[in-house]
Amino acid sequence: TEPGLPPRAKVALAVLMAIGLCWAAFGGWAVTRRTPMFAQDRVVAGWLGLGAWLLFTVGALVITTLRHKLEPSLIVVVLALGVLAIANLRTARRTRAALLRRKEHLSQLP
């Protein structure tokens, strides 16, 4: 809608749109499932979050490299978001594994 935007703004908006479309596809997939997921949706969301963080990190590094100026606050934000993304994925995988172990245990009961 803005023909005068700089190329880096257009790229940033395109990346944000791609991330949003991935989340929309994930939401559609999660809603249309008719079987128990055993926290598989949380694992997929964790991977999507980690991928979005990686895209953000690469974009931030490219922009700071082009400007030849590294902001300390950017490093703090990137690291904090990375820690949260990894912790979320790890928790989701542990929860799924526990649910699958529980399912296996219950299926072996008489």
mmCIF file of N, CA, C and O in Angstrom:
data_model
loop_
_atom_site.group_PDB
_atom_site.id
_atom_site.type_symbol
_atom_site.label_atom_id
_atom_site.label_comp_id
_atom_site.label_asym_id
_atom_site.label_seq_id
_atom_site.Cartn_x
_atom_site.Cartn_y
_atom_site.Cartn_z
ATOM 1 N N THR A 1 0.817 -1.201 0.000
ATOM 2 C CA THR A 1 0.000 0.000 0.000
ATOM 3 C C THR A 1 0.853 1.253 0.000
ATOM 4 O O THR A 1 0.343 2.326 -0.250
ATOM 5 N N GLU A 2 2.107 1.122 0.302
ATOM 6 C CA GLU A 2 3.023 2.263 0.337
ATOM 7 C C GLU A 2 4.131 2.031 -0.693
ATOM 8 O O GLU A 2 5.103 1.340 -0.428
ATOM 9 N N PRO A 3 4.022 2.622 -1.878
ATOM 10 C CA PRO A 3 5.032 2.372 -2.909
ATOM 11 C C PRO A 3 6.401 2.972 -2.583
ATOM 12 O O PRO A 3 7.402 2.553 -3.137
ATOM 13 N N GLY A 4 6.461 3.917 -1.667
ATOM 14 C CA GLY A 4 7.716 4.573 -1.353
ATOM 15 C C GLY A 4 8.515 3.918 -0.234
ATOM 16 O O GLY A 4 9.495 4.486 0.232
ATOM 17 N N LEU A 5 8.110 2.736 0.222
ATOM 18 C CA LEU A 5 8.842 2.080 1.310
ATOM 19 C C LEU A 5 10.225 1.629 0.837
ATOM 20 O O LEU A 5 10.394 1.189 -0.296
ATOM 21 N N PRO A 6 11.212 1.704 1.720
ATOM 22 C CA PRO A 6 12.530 1.193 1.354
ATOM 23 C C PRO A 6 12.490 -0.336 1.204
ATOM 24 O O PRO A 6 11.635 -1.005 1.790
ATOM 25 N N PRO A 7 13.416 -0.889 0.429
ATOM 26 C CA PRO A 7 13.414 -2.343 0.189
ATOM 27 C C PRO A 7 13.488 -3.172 1.476
ATOM 28 O O PRO A 7 12.842 -4.208 1.590
ATOM 29 N N ARG A 8 14.271 -2.728 2.471
ATOM 30 C CA ARG A 8 14.381 -3.523 3.702
ATOM 31 C C ARG A 8 13.055 -3.569 4.457
ATOM 32 O O ARG A 8 12.734 -4.560 5.106
ATOM 33 N N ALA A 9 12.250 -2.512 4.362
ATOM 34 C CA ALA A 9 10.928 -2.523 5.000
ATOM 35 C C ALA A 9 10.002 -3.491 4.276
ATOM 36 O O ALA A 9 9.226 -4.217 4.909
ATOM 37 N N LYS A 10 10.094 -3.526 2.953
ATOM 38 C CA LYS A 10 9.279 -4.478 2.182
ATOM 39 C C LYS A 10 9.653 -5.920 2.522
ATOM 40 O O LYS A 10 8.781 -6.767 2.670
ATOM 41 N N VAL A 11 10.941 -6.165 2.648
ATOM 42 C CA VAL A 11 11.397 -7.519 3.001
ATOM 43 C C VAL A 11 10.922 -7.884 4.407
ATOM 44 O O VAL A 11 10.441 -8.992 4.646
ATOM 45 N N ALA A 12 11.046 -6.955 5.341
ATOM 46 C CA ALA A 12 10.611 -7.216 6.719
ATOM 47 C C ALA A 12 9.118 -7.516 6.769
ATOM 48 O O ALA A 12 8.688 -8.447 7.466
ATOM 49 N N LEU A 13 8.321 -6.756 6.037
ATOM 50 C CA LEU A 13 6.877 -7.011 6.014
ATOM 51 C C LEU A 13 6.565 -8.346 5.356
ATOM 52 O O LEU A 13 5.646 -9.064 5.790
ATOM 53 N N ALA A 14 7.300 -8.718 4.314
ATOM 54 C CA ALA A 14 7.088 -10.012 3.661
ATOM 55 C C ALA A 14 7.416 -11.163 4.615
ATOM 56 O O ALA A 14 6.700 -12.165 4.672
ATOM 57 N N VAL A 15 8.492 -11.014 5.385
ATOM 58 C CA VAL A 15 8.860 -12.054 6.351
ATOM 59 C C VAL A 15 7.800 -12.158 7.449
ATOM 60 O O VAL A 15 7.401 -13.264 7.833
ATOM 61 N N LEU A 16 7.330 -11.032 7.938
ATOM 62 C CA LEU A 16 6.270 -11.059 8.951
ATOM 63 C C LEU A 16 5.000 -11.706 8.405
ATOM 64 O O LEU A 16 4.317 -12.456 9.112
ATOM 65 N N MET A 17 4.692 -11.434 7.147
ATOM 66 C CA MET A 17 3.520 -12.044 6.537
ATOM 67 C C MET A 17 3.705 -13.561 6.415
ATOM 68 O O MET A 17 2.783 -14.332 6.684
ATOM 69 N N ALA A 18 4.891 -14.005 6.038
ATOM 70 C CA ALA A 18 5.161 -15.444 5.936
ATOM 71 C C ALA A 18 5.043 -16.120 7.299
ATOM 72 O O ALA A 18 4.468 -17.213 7.411
ATOM 73 N N ILE A 19 5.560 -15.479 8.334
ATOM 74 C CA ILE A 19 5.438 -16.040 9.687
ATOM 75 C C ILE A 19 3.973 -16.116 10.086
ATOM 76 O O ILE A 19 3.512 -17.127 10.628
ATOM 77 N N GLY A 20 3.219 -15.071 9.804
ATOM 78 C CA GLY A 20 1.788 -15.077 10.114
ATOM 79 C C GLY A 20 1.038 -16.162 9.365
ATOM 80 O O GLY A 20 0.148 -16.824 9.927
ATOM 81 N N LEU A 21 1.379 -16.387 8.101
ATOM 82 C CA LEU A 21 0.732 -17.455 7.329
ATOM 83 C C LEU A 21 1.075 -18.832 7.890
ATOM 84 O O LEU A 21 0.223 -19.730 7.907
ATOM 85 N N CYS A 22 2.300 -18.995 8.360
ATOM 86 C CA CYS A 22 2.674 -20.276 8.995
ATOM 87 C C CYS A 22 1.837 -20.509 10.250
ATOM 88 O O CYS A 22 1.357 -21.630 10.479
ATOM 89 N N TRP A 23 1.663 -19.474 11.064
ATOM 90 C CA TRP A 23 0.853 -19.619 12.273
ATOM 91 C C TRP A 23 -0.605 -19.895 11.919
ATOM 92 O O TRP A 23 -1.279 -20.679 12.591
ATOM 93 N N ALA A 24 -1.112 -19.262 10.855
ATOM 94 C CA ALA A 24 -2.496 -19.506 10.428
ATOM 95 C C ALA A 24 -2.663 -20.948 9.945
ATOM 96 O O ALA A 24 -3.672 -21.600 10.259
ATOM 97 N N ALA A 25 -1.693 -21.449 9.177
ATOM 98 C CA ALA A 25 -1.751 -22.839 8.724
ATOM 99 C C ALA A 25 -1.697 -23.794 9.916
ATOM 100 O O ALA A 25 -2.420 -24.792 9.960
ATOM 101 N N PHE A 26 -0.850 -23.486 10.879
ATOM 102 C CA PHE A 26 -0.776 -24.311 12.087
ATOM 103 C C PHE A 26 -2.103 -24.306 12.828
ATOM 104 O O PHE A 26 -2.586 -25.349 13.270
ATOM 105 N N GLY A 27 -2.720 -23.140 12.969
ATOM 106 C CA GLY A 27 -4.020 -23.059 13.639
ATOM 107 C C GLY A 27 -5.077 -23.868 12.918
ATOM 108 O O GLY A 27 -5.877 -24.578 13.546
ATOM 109 N N GLY A 28 -5.093 -23.804 11.596
ATOM 110 C CA GLY A 28 -6.037 -24.605 10.825
ATOM 111 C C GLY A 28 -5.803 -26.090 10.994
ATOM 112 O O GLY A 28 -6.745 -26.878 11.131
ATOM 113 N N TRP A 29 -4.538 -26.486 11.007
ATOM 114 C CA TRP A 29 -4.207 -27.899 11.209
ATOM 115 C C TRP A 29 -4.653 -28.367 12.601
ATOM 116 O O TRP A 29 -5.239 -29.432 12.744
ATOM 117 N N ALA A 30 -4.383 -27.557 13.615
ATOM 118 C CA ALA A 30 -4.727 -27.947 14.987
ATOM 119 C C ALA A 30 -6.239 -28.045 15.178
ATOM 120 O O ALA A 30 -6.721 -28.926 15.886
ATOM 121 N N VAL A 31 -6.993 -27.160 14.527
ATOM 122 C CA VAL A 31 -8.451 -27.156 14.693
ATOM 123 C C VAL A 31 -9.100 -28.326 13.955
ATOM 124 O O VAL A 31 -10.100 -28.869 14.417
ATOM 125 N N THR A 32 -8.527 -28.726 12.834
ATOM 126 C CA THR A 32 -9.158 -29.774 12.032
ATOM 127 C C THR A 32 -8.793 -31.183 12.463
ATOM 128 O O THR A 32 -9.349 -32.141 11.936
ATOM 129 N N ARG A 33 -7.889 -31.344 13.393
ATOM 130 C CA ARG A 33 -7.528 -32.689 13.870
ATOM 131 C C ARG A 33 -8.691 -33.287 14.644
ATOM 132 O O ARG A 33 -9.296 -32.629 15.472
ATOM 133 N N ARG A 34 -8.976 -34.531 14.388
ATOM 134 C CA ARG A 34 -10.087 -35.198 15.071
ATOM 135 C C ARG A 34 -9.590 -36.289 16.020
ATOM 136 O O ARG A 34 -10.379 -37.017 16.585
ATOM 137 N N THR A 35 -8.299 -36.415 16.165
ATOM 138 C CA THR A 35 -7.728 -37.423 17.057
ATOM 139 C C THR A 35 -6.953 -36.729 18.164
ATOM 140 O O THR A 35 -6.548 -35.572 18.015
ATOM 141 N N PRO A 36 -6.732 -37.418 19.272
ATOM 142 C CA PRO A 36 -5.912 -36.804 20.336
ATOM 143 C C PRO A 36 -4.498 -36.531 19.824
ATOM 144 O O PRO A 36 -3.900 -37.358 19.162
ATOM 145 N N MET A 37 -4.000 -35.363 20.127
ATOM 146 C CA MET A 37 -2.685 -34.981 19.618
ATOM 147 C C MET A 37 -1.565 -35.289 20.602
ATOM 148 O O MET A 37 -0.406 -35.283 20.219
ATOM 149 N N PHE A 38 -1.897 -35.528 21.857
ATOM 150 C CA PHE A 38 -0.881 -35.809 22.869
ATOM 151 C C PHE A 38 0.212 -34.750 22.854
ATOM 152 O O PHE A 38 1.400 -35.050 22.806
ATOM 153 N N ALA A 39 -0.191 -33.498 22.824
ATOM 154 C CA ALA A 39 0.684 -32.319 22.886
ATOM 155 C C ALA A 39 1.541 -32.149 21.636
ATOM 156 O O ALA A 39 2.496 -31.386 21.652
ATOM 157 N N GLN A 40 1.184 -32.828 20.552
ATOM 158 C CA GLN A 40 1.920 -32.645 19.301
ATOM 159 C C GLN A 40 1.772 -31.208 18.802
ATOM 160 O O GLN A 40 2.707 -30.648 18.227
ATOM 161 N N ASP A 41 0.619 -30.607 19.051
ATOM 162 C CA ASP A 41 0.409 -29.217 18.641
ATOM 163 C C ASP A 41 1.384 -28.275 19.350
ATOM 164 O O ASP A 41 1.869 -27.313 18.765
ATOM 165 N N ARG A 42 1.703 -28.579 20.596
ATOM 166 C CA ARG A 42 2.653 -27.740 21.335
ATOM 167 C C ARG A 42 4.063 -27.879 20.783
ATOM 168 O O ARG A 42 4.830 -26.911 20.753
ATOM 169 N N VAL A 43 4.412 -29.082 20.362
ATOM 170 C CA VAL A 43 5.738 -29.294 19.776
ATOM 171 C C VAL A 43 5.845 -28.549 18.444
ATOM 172 O O VAL A 43 6.850 -27.877 18.179
ATOM 173 N N VAL A 44 4.813 -28.633 17.623
ATOM 174 C CA VAL A 44 4.817 -27.919 16.346
ATOM 175 C C VAL A 44 4.898 -26.409 16.592
ATOM 176 O O VAL A 44 5.646 -25.689 15.920
ATOM 177 N N ALA A 45 4.145 -25.915 17.565
ATOM 178 C CA ALA A 45 4.193 -24.486 17.894
ATOM 179 C C ALA A 45 5.587 -24.093 18.391
ATOM 180 O O ALA A 45 6.078 -23.001 18.079
ATOM 181 N N GLY A 46 6.217 -24.977 19.153
ATOM 182 C CA GLY A 46 7.579 -24.703 19.615
ATOM 183 C C GLY A 46 8.557 -24.583 18.461
ATOM 184 O O GLY A 46 9.419 -23.701 18.452
ATOM 185 N N TRP A 47 8.440 -25.472 17.480
ATOM 186 C CA TRP A 47 9.309 -25.396 16.308
ATOM 187 C C TRP A 47 9.024 -24.138 15.487
ATOM 188 O O TRP A 47 9.953 -23.511 14.968
ATOM 189 N N LEU A 48 7.748 -23.767 15.362
ATOM 190 C CA LEU A 48 7.412 -22.528 14.656
ATOM 191 C C LEU A 48 7.998 -21.310 15.377
ATOM 192 O O LEU A 48 8.521 -20.387 14.739
ATOM 193 N N GLY A 49 7.909 -21.305 16.694
ATOM 194 C CA GLY A 49 8.485 -20.208 17.468
ATOM 195 C C GLY A 49 9.991 -20.136 17.307
ATOM 196 O O GLY A 49 10.562 -19.047 17.162
ATOM 197 N N LEU A 50 10.641 -21.280 17.306
ATOM 198 C CA LEU A 50 12.091 -21.309 17.121
ATOM 199 C C LEU A 50 12.465 -20.829 15.719
ATOM 200 O O LEU A 50 13.429 -20.064 15.550
ATOM 201 N N GLY A 51 11.701 -21.234 14.721
ATOM 202 C CA GLY A 51 11.961 -20.768 13.356
ATOM 203 C C GLY A 51 11.762 -19.275 13.219
ATOM 204 O O GLY A 51 12.550 -18.585 12.553
ATOM 205 N N ALA A 52 10.702 -18.743 13.839
ATOM 206 C CA ALA A 52 10.463 -17.297 13.790
ATOM 207 C C ALA A 52 11.596 -16.550 14.485
ATOM 208 O O ALA A 52 12.036 -15.489 14.011
ATOM 209 N N TRP A 53 12.083 -17.095 15.590
ATOM 210 C CA TRP A 53 13.210 -16.464 16.278
ATOM 211 C C TRP A 53 14.463 -16.463 15.397
ATOM 212 O O TRP A 53 15.187 -15.463 15.342
ATOM 213 N N LEU A 54 14.708 -17.575 14.710
ATOM 214 C CA LEU A 54 15.873 -17.632 13.832
ATOM 215 C C LEU A 54 15.771 -16.607 12.703
ATOM 216 O O LEU A 54 16.756 -15.938 12.371
ATOM 217 N N LEU A 55 14.587 -16.476 12.123
ATOM 218 C CA LEU A 55 14.393 -15.467 11.076
ATOM 219 C C LEU A 55 14.631 -14.058 11.616
ATOM 220 O O LEU A 55 15.280 -13.227 10.975
ATOM 221 N N PHE A 56 14.098 -13.794 12.808
ATOM 222 C CA PHE A 56 14.302 -12.486 13.433
ATOM 223 C C PHE A 56 15.782 -12.232 13.688
ATOM 224 O O PHE A 56 16.295 -11.137 13.435
ATOM 225 N N THR A 57 16.478 -13.233 14.184
ATOM 226 C CA THR A 57 17.899 -13.087 14.499
ATOM 227 C C THR A 57 18.710 -12.809 13.240
ATOM 228 O O THR A 57 19.565 -11.909 13.225
ATOM 229 N N VAL A 58 18.447 -13.569 12.181
ATOM 230 C CA VAL A 58 19.179 -13.349 10.926
ATOM 231 C C VAL A 58 18.884 -11.946 10.392
ATOM 232 O O VAL A 58 19.802 -11.224 9.968
ATOM 233 N N GLY A 59 17.624 -11.552 10.413
ATOM 234 C CA GLY A 59 17.270 -10.213 9.940
ATOM 235 C C GLY A 59 17.931 -9.124 10.759
ATOM 236 O O GLY A 59 18.437 -8.128 10.209
ATOM 237 N N ALA A 60 17.937 -9.283 12.060
ATOM 238 C CA ALA A 60 18.563 -8.281 12.926
ATOM 239 C C ALA A 60 20.067 -8.207 12.672
ATOM 240 O O ALA A 60 20.647 -7.112 12.654
ATOM 241 N N LEU A 61 20.699 -9.364 12.469
ATOM 242 C CA LEU A 61 22.137 -9.357 12.193
ATOM 243 C C LEU A 61 22.445 -8.701 10.852
ATOM 244 O O LEU A 61 23.428 -7.976 10.718
ATOM 245 N N VAL A 62 21.611 -8.951 9.852
ATOM 246 C CA VAL A 62 21.825 -8.319 8.550
ATOM 247 C C VAL A 62 21.692 -6.801 8.659
ATOM 248 O O VAL A 62 22.529 -6.051 8.144
ATOM 249 N N ILE A 63 20.658 -6.349 9.351
ATOM 250 C CA ILE A 63 20.449 -4.895 9.486
ATOM 251 C C ILE A 63 21.589 -4.249 10.264
ATOM 252 O O ILE A 63 22.106 -3.200 9.877
ATOM 253 N N THR A 64 22.014 -4.871 11.360
ATOM 254 C CA THR A 64 23.108 -4.279 12.141
ATOM 255 C C THR A 64 24.428 -4.330 11.376
ATOM 256 O O THR A 64 25.259 -3.432 11.533
ATOM 257 N N THR A 65 24.617 -5.356 10.554
ATOM 258 C CA THR A 65 25.840 -5.430 9.753
ATOM 259 C C THR A 65 25.855 -4.317 8.714
ATOM 260 O O THR A 65 26.896 -3.699 8.477
ATOM 261 N N LEU A 66 24.702 -4.069 8.097
ATOM 262 C CA LEU A 66 24.634 -3.006 7.092
ATOM 263 C C LEU A 66 24.847 -1.626 7.703
ATOM 264 O O LEU A 66 25.385 -0.735 7.066
ATOM 265 N N ARG A 67 24.428 -1.444 8.934
ATOM 266 C CA ARG A 67 24.575 -0.147 9.606
ATOM 267 C C ARG A 67 25.917 -0.003 10.317
ATOM 268 O O ARG A 67 26.241 1.074 10.807
ATOM 269 N N HIS A 68 26.660 -1.086 10.456
ATOM 270 C CA HIS A 68 27.956 -1.082 11.140
ATOM 271 C C HIS A 68 27.841 -0.616 12.589
ATOM 272 O O HIS A 68 28.737 0.036 13.114
ATOM 273 N N LYS A 69 26.713 -0.944 13.221
ATOM 274 C CA LYS A 69 26.520 -0.537 14.611
ATOM 275 C C LYS A 69 25.723 -1.629 15.332
ATOM 276 O O LYS A 69 24.593 -1.925 14.971
ATOM 277 N N LEU A 70 26.326 -2.200 16.357
ATOM 278 C CA LEU A 70 25.672 -3.257 17.119
ATOM 279 C C LEU A 70 25.130 -2.680 18.419
ATOM 280 O O LEU A 70 25.889 -2.153 19.236
ATOM 281 N N GLU A 71 23.836 -2.765 18.584
ATOM 282 C CA GLU A 71 23.181 -2.228 19.785
ATOM 283 C C GLU A 71 23.164 -3.297 20.885
ATOM 284 O O GLU A 71 22.717 -4.417 20.652
ATOM 285 N N PRO A 72 23.601 -2.957 22.089
ATOM 286 C CA PRO A 72 23.552 -3.929 23.194
ATOM 287 C C PRO A 72 22.127 -4.368 23.529
ATOM 288 O O PRO A 72 21.905 -5.528 23.889
ATOM 289 N N SER A 73 21.178 -3.466 23.399
ATOM 290 C CA SER A 73 19.796 -3.842 23.705
ATOM 291 C C SER A 73 19.275 -4.886 22.713
ATOM 292 O O SER A 73 18.475 -5.753 23.078
ATOM 293 N N LEU A 74 19.738 -4.831 21.466
ATOM 294 C CA LEU A 74 19.340 -5.839 20.480
ATOM 295 C C LEU A 74 19.865 -7.214 20.867
ATOM 296 O O LEU A 74 19.153 -8.210 20.748
ATOM 297 N N ILE A 75 21.090 -7.250 21.345
ATOM 298 C CA ILE A 75 21.671 -8.529 21.778
ATOM 299 C C ILE A 75 20.854 -9.114 22.929
ATOM 300 O O ILE A 75 20.558 -10.310 22.951
ATOM 301 N N VAL A 76 20.459 -8.269 23.870
ATOM 302 C CA VAL A 76 19.660 -8.731 25.010
ATOM 303 C C VAL A 76 18.320 -9.284 24.532
ATOM 304 O O VAL A 76 17.888 -10.358 24.959
ATOM 305 N N VAL A 77 17.665 -8.579 23.609
ATOM 306 C CA VAL A 77 16.363 -9.020 23.102
ATOM 307 C C VAL A 77 16.505 -10.334 22.342
ATOM 308 O O VAL A 77 15.715 -11.273 22.537
ATOM 309 N N VAL A 78 17.495 -10.431 21.475
ATOM 310 C CA VAL A 78 17.693 -11.657 20.689
ATOM 311 C C VAL A 78 17.973 -12.844 21.607
ATOM 312 O O VAL A 78 17.400 -13.921 21.446
ATOM 313 N N LEU A 79 18.841 -12.650 22.578
ATOM 314 C CA LEU A 79 19.157 -13.748 23.503
ATOM 315 C C LEU A 79 17.952 -14.140 24.357
ATOM 316 O O LEU A 79 17.695 -15.330 24.563
ATOM 317 N N ALA A 80 17.201 -13.160 24.843
ATOM 318 C CA ALA A 80 16.029 -13.461 25.660
ATOM 319 C C ALA A 80 14.975 -14.225 24.855
ATOM 320 O O ALA A 80 14.417 -15.226 25.335
ATOM 321 N N LEU A 81 14.731 -13.777 23.630
ATOM 322 C CA LEU A 81 13.761 -14.479 22.793
ATOM 323 C C LEU A 81 14.237 -15.886 22.442
ATOM 324 O O LEU A 81 13.453 -16.827 22.375
ATOM 325 N N GLY A 82 15.530 -16.041 22.223
ATOM 326 C CA GLY A 82 16.084 -17.363 21.929
ATOM 327 C C GLY A 82 15.943 -18.312 23.102
ATOM 328 O O GLY A 82 15.568 -19.477 22.926
ATOM 329 N N VAL A 83 16.234 -17.826 24.284
ATOM 330 C CA VAL A 83 16.087 -18.659 25.484
ATOM 331 C C VAL A 83 14.630 -19.077 25.663
ATOM 332 O O VAL A 83 14.332 -20.246 25.958
ATOM 333 N N LEU A 84 13.713 -18.141 25.466
ATOM 334 C CA LEU A 84 12.290 -18.469 25.597
ATOM 335 C C LEU A 84 11.836 -19.474 24.547
ATOM 336 O O LEU A 84 11.074 -20.400 24.850
ATOM 337 N N ALA A 85 12.288 -19.315 23.311
ATOM 338 C CA ALA A 85 11.901 -20.242 22.241
ATOM 339 C C ALA A 85 12.422 -21.645 22.520
ATOM 340 O O ALA A 85 11.694 -22.637 22.370
ATOM 341 N N ILE A 86 13.665 -21.737 22.947
ATOM 342 C CA ILE A 86 14.251 -23.052 23.234
ATOM 343 C C ILE A 86 13.585 -23.687 24.451
ATOM 344 O O ILE A 86 13.284 -24.887 24.451
ATOM 345 N N ALA A 87 13.333 -22.905 25.486
ATOM 346 C CA ALA A 87 12.664 -23.444 26.681
ATOM 347 C C ALA A 87 11.254 -23.919 26.359
ATOM 348 O O ALA A 87 10.821 -24.977 26.845
ATOM 349 N N ASN A 88 10.547 -23.166 25.521
ATOM 350 C CA ASN A 88 9.195 -23.560 25.132
ATOM 351 C C ASN A 88 9.214 -24.879 24.363
ATOM 352 O O ASN A 88 8.407 -25.768 24.625
ATOM 353 N N LEU A 89 10.130 -25.010 23.418
ATOM 354 C CA LEU A 89 10.226 -26.251 22.643
ATOM 355 C C LEU A 89 10.619 -27.423 23.533
ATOM 356 O O LEU A 89 10.043 -28.511 23.429
ATOM 357 N N ARG A 90 11.552 -27.213 24.415
ATOM 358 C CA ARG A 90 11.998 -28.295 25.310
ATOM 359 C C ARG A 90 10.860 -28.748 26.225
ATOM 360 O O ARG A 90 10.644 -29.948 26.413
ATOM 361 N N THR A 91 10.123 -27.795 26.775
ATOM 362 C CA THR A 91 8.993 -28.138 27.634
ATOM 363 C C THR A 91 7.926 -28.895 26.857
ATOM 364 O O THR A 91 7.370 -29.881 27.349
ATOM 365 N N ALA A 92 7.644 -28.457 25.643
ATOM 366 C CA ALA A 92 6.633 -29.126 24.821
ATOM 367 C C ALA A 92 7.052 -30.558 24.494
ATOM 368 O O ALA A 92 6.227 -31.479 24.553
ATOM 369 N N ARG A 93 8.312 -30.751 24.168
ATOM 370 C CA ARG A 93 8.780 -32.110 23.848
ATOM 371 C C ARG A 93 8.732 -33.012 25.075
ATOM 372 O O ARG A 93 8.368 -34.190 24.976
ATOM 373 N N ARG A 94 9.095 -32.486 26.241
ATOM 374 C CA ARG A 94 9.023 -33.278 27.471
ATOM 375 C C ARG A 94 7.583 -33.649 27.818
ATOM 376 O O ARG A 94 7.297 -34.775 28.226
ATOM 377 N N THR A 95 6.683 -32.690 27.661
ATOM 378 C CA THR A 95 5.272 -32.948 27.951
ATOM 379 C C THR A 95 4.723 -34.008 27.018
ATOM 380 O O THR A 95 4.014 -34.923 27.442
ATOM 381 N N ARG A 96 5.042 -33.914 25.738
ATOM 382 C CA ARG A 96 4.578 -34.915 24.773
ATOM 383 C C ARG A 96 5.135 -36.292 25.098
ATOM 384 O O ARG A 96 4.409 -37.283 25.065
ATOM 385 N N ALA A 97 6.413 -36.358 25.434
ATOM 386 C CA ALA A 97 7.015 -37.647 25.776
ATOM 387 C C ALA A 97 6.348 -38.256 27.009
ATOM 388 O O ALA A 97 6.086 -39.461 27.048
ATOM 389 N N ALA A 98 6.047 -37.434 28.007
ATOM 390 C CA ALA A 98 5.383 -37.936 29.213
ATOM 391 C C ALA A 98 3.983 -38.452 28.894
ATOM 392 O O ALA A 98 3.564 -39.496 29.399
ATOM 393 N N LEU A 99 3.265 -37.729 28.045
ATOM 394 C CA LEU A 99 1.921 -38.181 27.665
ATOM 395 C C LEU A 99 1.970 -39.479 26.866
ATOM 396 O O LEU A 99 1.129 -40.370 27.050
ATOM 397 N N LEU A 100 2.950 -39.616 25.993
ATOM 398 C CA LEU A 100 3.068 -40.851 25.224
ATOM 399 C C LEU A 100 3.469 -42.031 26.106
ATOM 400 O O LEU A 100 3.001 -43.156 25.906
ATOM 401 N N ARG A 101 4.333 -41.769 27.090
ATOM 402 C CA ARG A 101 4.668 -42.842 28.046
ATOM 403 C C ARG A 101 3.437 -43.265 28.835
ATOM 404 O O ARG A 101 3.202 -44.450 29.066
ATOM 405 N N ARG A 102 2.653 -42.290 29.244
ATOM 406 C CA ARG A 102 1.422 -42.569 29.991
ATOM 407 C C ARG A 102 0.431 -43.350 29.137
ATOM 408 O O ARG A 102 -0.205 -44.295 29.596
ATOM 409 N N LYS A 103 0.313 -42.972 27.873
ATOM 410 C CA LYS A 103 -0.566 -43.686 26.945
ATOM 411 C C LYS A 103 -0.121 -45.147 26.808
ATOM 412 O O LYS A 103 -0.940 -46.062 26.838
ATOM 413 N N GLU A 104 1.189 -45.360 26.640
ATOM 414 C CA GLU A 104 1.719 -46.718 26.517
ATOM 415 C C GLU A 104 1.443 -47.525 27.787
ATOM 416 O O GLU A 104 1.057 -48.680 27.728
ATOM 417 N N HIS A 105 1.659 -46.885 28.930
ATOM 418 C CA HIS A 105 1.427 -47.567 30.201
ATOM 419 C C HIS A 105 -0.059 -47.950 30.347
ATOM 420 O O HIS A 105 -0.373 -49.073 30.759
ATOM 421 N N LEU A 106 -0.946 -47.056 30.016
ATOM 422 C CA LEU A 106 -2.382 -47.338 30.146
ATOM 423 C C LEU A 106 -2.852 -48.377 29.130
ATOM 424 O O LEU A 106 -3.768 -49.138 29.422
ATOM 425 N N SER A 107 -2.221 -48.414 27.975
ATOM 426 C CA SER A 107 -2.640 -49.412 26.975
ATOM 427 C C SER A 107 -2.196 -50.819 27.358
ATOM 428 O O SER A 107 -2.747 -51.794 26.858
ATOM 429 N N GLN A 108 -1.214 -50.933 28.256
ATOM 430 C CA GLN A 108 -0.761 -52.263 28.687
ATOM 431 C C GLN A 108 -1.523 -52.804 29.873
ATOM 432 O O GLN A 108 -1.363 -53.969 30.225
ATOM 433 N N LEU A 109 -2.352 -51.981 30.496
ATOM 434 C CA LEU A 109 -3.157 -52.440 31.626
ATOM 435 C C LEU A 109 -4.244 -53.374 31.140
ATOM 436 O O LEU A 109 -4.776 -53.226 30.043
ATOM 437 N N PRO A 110 -4.607 -54.374 31.972
ATOM 438 C CA PRO A 110 -5.664 -55.320 31.536
ATOM 439 C C PRO A 110 -7.027 -54.697 31.459
ATOM 440 O O PRO A 110 -7.441 -53.770 31.956
#
